Coordinates of C-alpha atoms in Angstrom, one line a residue:
M1 CA -32.5 19.5 -25.6
P2 CA -35.6 17.1 -25.5
E3 CA -37.2 15.8 -28.5
N4 CA -40.2 18.2 -28.0
G5 CA -37.8 21.3 -28.8
T6 CA -38.4 22.7 -25.0
Q7 CA -35.4 23.2 -22.6
I8 CA -35.6 21.1 -19.4
D9 CA -35.6 23.4 -16.3
F10 CA -33.3 21.4 -14.2
L11 CA -33.4 23.9 -11.0
K12 CA -37.1 23.5 -11.1
E13 CA -36.9 19.8 -11.2
T14 CA -34.2 19.3 -8.7
E15 CA -36.0 21.7 -6.3
A16 CA -39.0 19.8 -6.7
I17 CA -36.8 16.8 -5.1
R18 CA -35.0 19.0 -2.7
D19 CA -36.7 17.2 0.4
Q20 CA -35.8 13.8 -1.0
I21 CA -32.1 14.8 -1.7
T22 CA -31.9 16.3 1.9
A23 CA -33.3 13.1 3.3
W24 CA -31.0 11.0 1.6
R25 CA -27.9 13.0 2.9
R26 CA -29.2 12.8 6.4
D27 CA -29.7 9.1 6.2
L28 CA -26.1 8.8 5.0
H29 CA -24.8 11.2 7.7
R30 CA -25.8 8.6 10.3
F31 CA -23.2 5.9 9.3
P32 CA -20.1 7.3 7.8
E33 CA -17.6 4.6 6.7
L34 CA -14.0 4.9 6.0
D35 CA -11.6 4.2 3.0
L36 CA -12.6 1.6 0.2
K37 CA -14.9 -0.7 2.1
L38 CA -18.3 0.9 2.7
P39 CA -20.7 -1.9 3.1
Q40 CA -23.6 0.1 4.5
T41 CA -23.0 3.0 2.4
R42 CA -23.1 0.5 -0.9
K43 CA -26.1 -1.1 0.2
Y44 CA -28.0 2.2 0.9
V45 CA -26.9 3.6 -2.4
T46 CA -27.8 0.5 -4.6
D47 CA -31.1 0.1 -2.8
V48 CA -32.1 3.7 -3.9
L49 CA -30.6 3.1 -7.4
S50 CA -32.8 -0.1 -7.7
S51 CA -35.8 1.5 -6.3
L52 CA -35.4 4.1 -9.2
G53 CA -34.9 1.4 -11.9
V54 CA -31.1 2.6 -12.5
P55 CA -28.8 -0.2 -13.6
Y56 CA -25.4 -0.2 -11.8
Q57 CA -22.2 -2.0 -11.4
T58 CA -20.4 -2.9 -8.2
F59 CA -16.7 -4.2 -7.7
E60 CA -14.8 -6.9 -5.7
G61 CA -12.1 -4.8 -4.5
H62 CA -13.7 -1.7 -3.4
D63 CA -17.1 -0.8 -2.7
G64 CA -17.5 1.8 -5.6
I65 CA -20.4 2.0 -7.7
V66 CA -21.1 2.8 -11.5
A67 CA -24.6 3.7 -12.7
L68 CA -25.2 4.1 -16.4
L69 CA -28.0 6.0 -17.9
G70 CA -29.0 6.8 -21.6
S71 CA -28.6 5.0 -24.9
P72 CA -25.3 4.6 -26.8
N73 CA -26.8 5.6 -30.3
S74 CA -28.7 8.3 -31.9
A75 CA -32.3 7.8 -32.5
D76 CA -31.7 9.3 -36.2
A77 CA -28.7 7.1 -36.8
R78 CA -30.6 3.6 -36.6
P79 CA -31.5 2.5 -40.3
A80 CA -34.9 3.0 -41.6
D81 CA -35.4 -1.1 -41.8
G82 CA -34.5 -1.3 -38.1
G83 CA -31.0 -2.9 -38.6
D84 CA -27.9 -2.4 -36.4
V85 CA -26.7 1.1 -36.0
A86 CA -23.8 2.2 -38.1
P87 CA -20.3 2.1 -36.7
G88 CA -19.2 5.4 -35.5
A89 CA -22.8 6.6 -34.8
G90 CA -22.5 6.4 -30.9
R91 CA -22.9 9.4 -28.8
K92 CA -20.8 10.9 -26.2
V93 CA -20.5 9.9 -22.6
A94 CA -20.1 12.2 -19.8
A95 CA -19.5 11.1 -16.2
I96 CA -20.4 12.8 -12.9
R97 CA -18.2 11.7 -10.1
G98 CA -19.0 12.0 -6.3
D99 CA -17.1 10.5 -3.4
M100 CA -18.9 8.6 -0.4
D101 CA -16.1 7.9 2.5
G102 CA -16.1 9.8 5.9
L103 CA -13.3 10.6 8.4
P104 CA -12.2 9.2 11.7
V105 CA -13.7 12.3 13.4
R106 CA -16.1 12.0 16.4
E107 CA -18.9 14.5 15.5
E108 CA -19.7 17.3 17.8
T109 CA -22.5 19.1 15.8
G110 CA -25.4 18.1 17.9
L111 CA -27.6 17.5 14.9
P112 CA -30.8 15.3 15.2
F113 CA -29.0 13.1 12.4
S114 CA -25.5 13.0 14.0
S115 CA -23.1 10.3 13.2
E116 CA -24.2 7.1 15.3
N117 CA -20.6 5.7 15.3
S118 CA -17.1 7.1 16.0
C119 CA -16.6 8.5 12.5
M120 CA -18.1 11.7 10.6
H121 CA -19.0 12.9 7.3
A122 CA -17.2 16.1 8.0
C123 CA -16.1 16.9 4.5
G124 CA -19.4 16.8 2.8
H125 CA -19.2 13.5 0.9
D126 CA -22.6 12.4 2.3
G127 CA -24.0 15.5 0.5
H128 CA -22.1 14.5 -2.8
T129 CA -23.5 11.0 -2.7
A130 CA -27.1 12.6 -2.1
I131 CA -26.4 14.8 -5.3
L132 CA -25.6 12.0 -7.3
L133 CA -28.7 10.0 -6.4
G134 CA -30.9 13.0 -7.1
I135 CA -29.2 13.1 -10.6
A136 CA -29.7 9.6 -11.1
R137 CA -33.6 10.2 -10.4
I138 CA -33.8 13.1 -12.9
L139 CA -31.8 11.5 -15.5
K140 CA -34.1 8.3 -15.1
E141 CA -37.3 10.4 -15.7
H142 CA -35.7 12.1 -18.6
E143 CA -33.6 9.0 -20.1
S144 CA -35.5 8.8 -23.3
E145 CA -34.7 12.4 -24.3
L146 CA -30.8 12.1 -23.1
P147 CA -28.7 13.1 -25.8
G148 CA -26.0 10.7 -25.1
Q149 CA -25.1 8.7 -21.8
V150 CA -23.9 9.7 -18.3
K151 CA -21.9 7.6 -15.8
L152 CA -22.6 8.2 -12.2
I153 CA -19.3 7.3 -10.4
F154 CA -19.9 6.8 -6.6
Q155 CA -16.4 6.5 -5.4
P156 CA -14.8 5.3 -1.9
G157 CA -11.5 6.0 -0.5
E158 CA -11.2 9.7 -1.5
E159 CA -9.8 10.8 2.0
N160 CA -6.8 8.5 1.5
L161 CA -6.2 9.2 -2.2
I162 CA -6.7 5.7 -3.4
G163 CA -10.4 5.3 -4.5
A164 CA -10.2 7.0 -7.8
K165 CA -6.8 5.2 -8.8
E166 CA -8.3 1.7 -7.9
M167 CA -11.7 2.5 -10.1
V168 CA -9.5 4.0 -13.0
A169 CA -7.6 0.5 -12.9
D170 CA -11.2 -1.3 -13.0
G171 CA -12.1 0.5 -16.3
V172 CA -14.9 2.8 -14.9
L173 CA -14.1 5.0 -17.8
E174 CA -14.3 2.6 -20.3
D175 CA -17.2 0.5 -21.9
P176 CA -18.2 3.2 -22.9
H177 CA -15.4 5.5 -23.0
V178 CA -15.9 8.6 -20.8
D179 CA -15.4 11.9 -23.1
R180 CA -15.8 14.6 -20.1
L181 CA -15.9 14.4 -16.4
F182 CA -17.6 16.7 -14.1
A183 CA -17.2 17.0 -10.2
V184 CA -18.4 19.3 -7.5
H185 CA -17.2 19.7 -3.8
I186 CA -19.7 21.3 -1.3
G187 CA -18.8 23.4 1.7
S188 CA -16.4 26.3 1.7
L189 CA -13.4 25.1 0.0
G190 CA -13.4 28.1 -2.3
G191 CA -12.9 30.4 0.1
R192 CA -16.2 32.1 0.2
S193 CA -19.0 31.8 2.8
E194 CA -21.8 32.9 0.8
V195 CA -24.4 30.0 0.4
G196 CA -24.9 29.5 -3.0
D197 CA -21.9 30.8 -4.5
V198 CA -20.3 28.6 -7.4
L199 CA -16.4 29.1 -7.9
V200 CA -14.6 27.4 -10.6
N201 CA -10.7 27.6 -11.6
R202 CA -9.8 27.6 -15.3
S203 CA -6.6 25.4 -14.3
N204 CA -5.1 24.3 -11.1
V205 CA -7.8 23.1 -8.6
F206 CA -6.0 21.2 -6.1
L207 CA -2.3 20.5 -5.4
A208 CA -0.5 17.3 -5.8
S209 CA -0.4 15.5 -2.4
E210 CA 1.4 12.6 -1.0
C211 CA 1.5 11.2 2.4
V212 CA 4.6 10.0 4.1
E213 CA 5.7 8.3 7.2
I214 CA 9.0 9.1 8.7
R215 CA 9.9 6.1 11.1
I216 CA 12.7 7.1 13.5
H217 CA 14.7 4.3 15.2
G218 CA 16.6 4.8 18.2
K219 CA 17.5 2.8 21.4
G220 CA 14.9 2.7 23.9
G221 CA 15.5 2.6 27.9
H222 CA 14.7 4.1 31.3
A223 CA 13.5 7.9 31.2
A224 CA 16.1 8.3 34.2
N225 CA 19.1 7.4 32.2
P226 CA 18.8 9.1 28.9
Q227 CA 22.3 9.0 28.4
L228 CA 22.4 5.2 27.8
T229 CA 19.6 5.6 25.2
V230 CA 19.1 7.2 21.8
D231 CA 15.7 9.1 22.2
P232 CA 13.7 9.2 19.1
V233 CA 11.5 12.0 20.2
P234 CA 13.9 14.8 20.1
I235 CA 15.1 13.5 16.9
A236 CA 11.5 13.7 15.5
A237 CA 11.3 17.1 17.1
E238 CA 14.5 18.4 15.2
I239 CA 13.1 16.7 12.0
I240 CA 9.7 18.3 12.4
T241 CA 11.4 22.0 12.6
A242 CA 13.9 21.3 10.1
L243 CA 11.5 20.2 7.3
Q244 CA 9.8 23.6 7.5
T245 CA 12.9 25.4 6.4
L246 CA 12.5 23.4 2.9
I247 CA 9.7 25.7 2.2
S248 CA 11.1 29.1 3.6
R249 CA 14.8 28.6 2.8
E250 CA 15.2 26.1 -0.3
L251 CA 12.2 27.2 -2.6
K252 CA 11.7 30.5 -4.3
S253 CA 9.4 32.8 -2.7
G254 CA 5.8 32.4 -3.8
T255 CA 6.2 28.8 -4.9
V256 CA 3.0 27.1 -4.0
A257 CA 4.1 24.1 -1.6
L258 CA 3.2 22.9 1.8
I259 CA 4.7 20.2 4.3
S260 CA 2.7 19.3 7.3
I261 CA 3.5 16.9 9.9
T262 CA 0.3 16.0 11.6
A263 CA 0.8 13.3 14.2
L264 CA 3.7 11.6 16.1
E265 CA 3.1 8.0 17.2
S266 CA 5.1 5.8 19.8
P267 CA 4.5 2.0 20.2
T268 CA 5.4 2.6 23.8
I269 CA 3.3 5.2 25.9
A270 CA 4.9 5.7 29.5
Y271 CA 6.2 8.4 31.8
N272 CA 9.2 6.3 32.5
I273 CA 10.2 4.7 29.2
I274 CA 12.1 6.1 26.4
S275 CA 10.8 4.2 23.3
D276 CA 13.1 2.4 20.6
S277 CA 11.3 4.4 17.9
V278 CA 8.5 7.0 16.9
T279 CA 6.7 7.4 13.5
L280 CA 5.9 11.0 12.0
Y281 CA 2.7 11.1 9.8
G282 CA 2.2 13.9 7.5
G283 CA 2.0 15.1 3.9
I284 CA 3.7 17.1 1.2
R285 CA 1.8 19.2 -1.1
S286 CA 3.0 21.2 -4.1
K287 CA 1.7 22.5 -7.5
E288 CA 4.3 21.6 -9.7
T289 CA 5.8 17.9 -10.0
D290 CA 9.4 19.1 -10.2
T291 CA 8.8 21.0 -6.7
Q292 CA 7.1 18.0 -5.3
E293 CA 10.2 15.6 -6.1
F294 CA 12.5 18.0 -4.9
L295 CA 10.9 18.4 -1.5
F296 CA 10.6 14.5 -1.2
R297 CA 14.4 14.2 -1.7
R298 CA 15.5 17.0 0.6
A299 CA 13.1 15.9 3.4
E300 CA 14.3 12.2 3.1
E301 CA 17.8 13.7 3.4
L302 CA 17.0 15.8 6.2
A303 CA 15.2 13.2 8.2
Q304 CA 18.1 10.7 7.6
G305 CA 21.0 13.1 8.3
I306 CA 19.7 14.2 11.6
A307 CA 18.8 11.1 12.9
A308 CA 22.1 9.7 12.0
A309 CA 23.7 12.7 13.9
H310 CA 21.8 11.7 17.0
G311 CA 23.1 8.0 16.8
G312 CA 19.9 6.8 15.2
S313 CA 18.1 6.1 11.9
A314 CA 15.1 7.2 9.8
E315 CA 12.9 5.6 7.0
F316 CA 11.3 8.0 4.6
V317 CA 8.2 6.1 3.4
R318 CA 5.9 7.6 0.4
V319 CA 2.7 6.1 1.4
Y320 CA 0.0 7.1 -1.2
G321 CA -1.1 10.2 -2.9
A322 CA -2.6 12.0 -5.8
P323 CA -1.5 14.4 -8.5
A324 CA -2.8 17.8 -9.0
V325 CA -6.4 18.4 -10.1
I326 CA -6.3 20.5 -13.4
N327 CA -9.4 21.6 -15.0
D328 CA -9.7 21.7 -18.5
E329 CA -10.1 25.1 -19.8
A330 CA -12.8 24.3 -22.5
A331 CA -14.5 22.2 -20.0
V332 CA -14.8 25.2 -17.6
N333 CA -15.9 27.5 -20.4
N334 CA -18.7 25.0 -21.2
F335 CA -19.6 24.6 -17.6
L336 CA -19.8 28.5 -17.1
A337 CA -22.1 28.8 -19.8
S338 CA -24.3 26.1 -18.3
A339 CA -24.2 27.5 -15.1
A340 CA -25.3 30.9 -16.4
K341 CA -28.6 29.3 -17.3
L342 CA -29.3 28.4 -13.9
L343 CA -27.9 31.2 -11.6
P344 CA -27.5 34.9 -11.7
E345 CA -24.2 36.2 -12.7
E346 CA -23.3 37.5 -9.2
K347 CA -23.4 33.8 -7.9
I348 CA -20.8 32.6 -10.3
H349 CA -16.9 33.3 -9.6
V350 CA -14.1 32.5 -11.6
I351 CA -11.1 32.3 -9.2
D352 CA -7.2 32.2 -9.8
S353 CA -6.2 30.6 -6.5
V354 CA -5.2 26.9 -5.7
N355 CA -6.6 25.1 -2.9
M356 CA -3.8 23.8 -0.9
G357 CA -5.7 20.5 -0.4
A358 CA -5.8 17.4 -2.6
D359 CA -8.7 15.2 -4.2
D360 CA -8.2 11.9 -6.0
A361 CA -10.5 13.1 -8.7
A362 CA -7.0 13.9 -10.4
Y363 CA -6.7 10.2 -11.3
F364 CA -9.8 10.6 -13.3
M365 CA -9.1 14.0 -15.1
N366 CA -5.6 12.6 -16.0
E367 CA -7.4 10.4 -18.2
V368 CA -10.6 12.6 -19.4
P369 CA -10.7 16.3 -19.5
G370 CA -13.0 17.6 -17.0
C371 CA -14.2 20.4 -14.8
Y372 CA -14.4 20.6 -10.9
F373 CA -16.0 23.4 -9.1
Y374 CA -17.1 24.3 -5.8
F375 CA -20.5 25.1 -4.3
C376 CA -20.5 27.1 -1.3
N377 CA -23.2 25.7 1.4
A378 CA -21.2 25.8 4.7
V379 CA -23.1 27.3 7.7
P380 CA -22.4 28.3 11.2
S381 CA -22.5 25.8 14.0
A382 CA -24.8 26.6 17.1
D383 CA -22.1 28.7 18.4
G384 CA -22.2 30.9 15.4
Q385 CA -18.9 29.8 14.1
V386 CA -18.3 28.4 10.5
Y387 CA -16.0 25.6 11.1
P388 CA -13.9 24.3 8.3
H389 CA -13.9 21.0 6.6
H390 CA -12.4 18.1 8.7
N391 CA -13.8 19.7 11.8
S392 CA -15.9 17.8 14.4
K393 CA -18.5 20.7 14.0
F394 CA -18.8 21.1 10.3
M395 CA -22.1 21.9 9.2
I396 CA -23.8 22.5 5.8
D397 CA -27.1 23.7 4.4
D398 CA -28.2 20.5 2.9
G399 CA -31.4 22.3 1.7
M400 CA -29.3 24.0 -1.1
L401 CA -27.8 20.5 -2.3
Y402 CA -30.4 20.5 -5.2
Q403 CA -28.5 23.4 -6.7
A404 CA -25.3 21.7 -7.1
A405 CA -27.4 18.9 -8.7
A406 CA -29.0 21.0 -11.2
L407 CA -25.5 22.6 -11.9
L408 CA -24.1 19.0 -12.6
L409 CA -27.2 17.9 -14.8
Q410 CA -27.2 21.0 -16.9
A411 CA -23.2 20.9 -17.6
A412 CA -23.4 17.3 -18.5
W413 CA -26.8 17.4 -20.7
D414 CA -25.2 20.6 -22.5
Y415 CA -22.0 18.9 -23.2
L416 CA -23.9 15.7 -24.6
D417 CA -26.4 17.9 -26.6
D418 CA -23.8 20.4 -28.3
G419 CA -20.9 17.8 -28.5
C420 CA -18.4 20.5 -27.6

């Protein structure tokens, strides 16, 4: 609460800059970038932060950005003689995380601000970045009243689940130490399509997920003489089919887990050549660590056994991944109280279903208790269909982003003010 005793109306203040948040999102939508290096995105974000007078930090190994607002010390903790603040008088620190990277998808929305390259913001991360910029603007205007400090974490490399881990290793949760973290995902991940709905789970938000490669080695040759080869393609087909039985036949019914093989790649593409090798790409997802490790062990055994039975071999490689995203119950309760100040009861929903996706925000939330929630703003494309995340026609109502910004502002401010 500000020093004059009046409550800031964050919904009103973010609505006042709705057009600016929308414009930022549409600018960012034109140049999606992938993975850890987002040079154009980083320049855009840092230019805006500089124009707002918000200090920030960048990094050498990736294009993440951290902005810090607020004073570390309470005004009433400073000695009357103007000397140093007593040790331990510092205030709490809240972090708000937003991811910035896009996807290797060619956009087909037909929007006037469509992507100008071969990639697309098909998951809403451009909206997350714009939301954080809006929060930066509002917090800067109220920085003298801020009852603590807020770190804004602009994160690269979420889609390949490596950016948060890199940023944690770089110490973004320290100096000053973050006490609580908040994050939002816009779109339709919560399973509802009504624009403006807020959904939050009291515990498990996303599954643990790890990307895998299965490299199948055979013996190449002419397609007219398959008996002289060890064809890796039917080996791959048999492995793909067998992997699905791990879920249906080796796990207890009702266990939350998933195996998806999403691509098969051959170094040789020709109608009359059997390749020496092929590679399968996919992922294994589950809710429990024990289940995850069981599936990895059995998947490797199956792949190697099937390949050997056909005279080939298989390498099973765990490439990268993230643990499950688990909300802190106290943080969720505090968020719900904050959200109730802004939105009517019928727009706020507590859900118990876990999303089968993954988010490397888990690396932040393994270190700091936090609340990750969904804000629904997916809308139909020109053909009337609401397309899912990662689709080339994915669309959002960016005029509603201000509400997500207000929810994050209220939650962080209330946490710092109440210290709960």
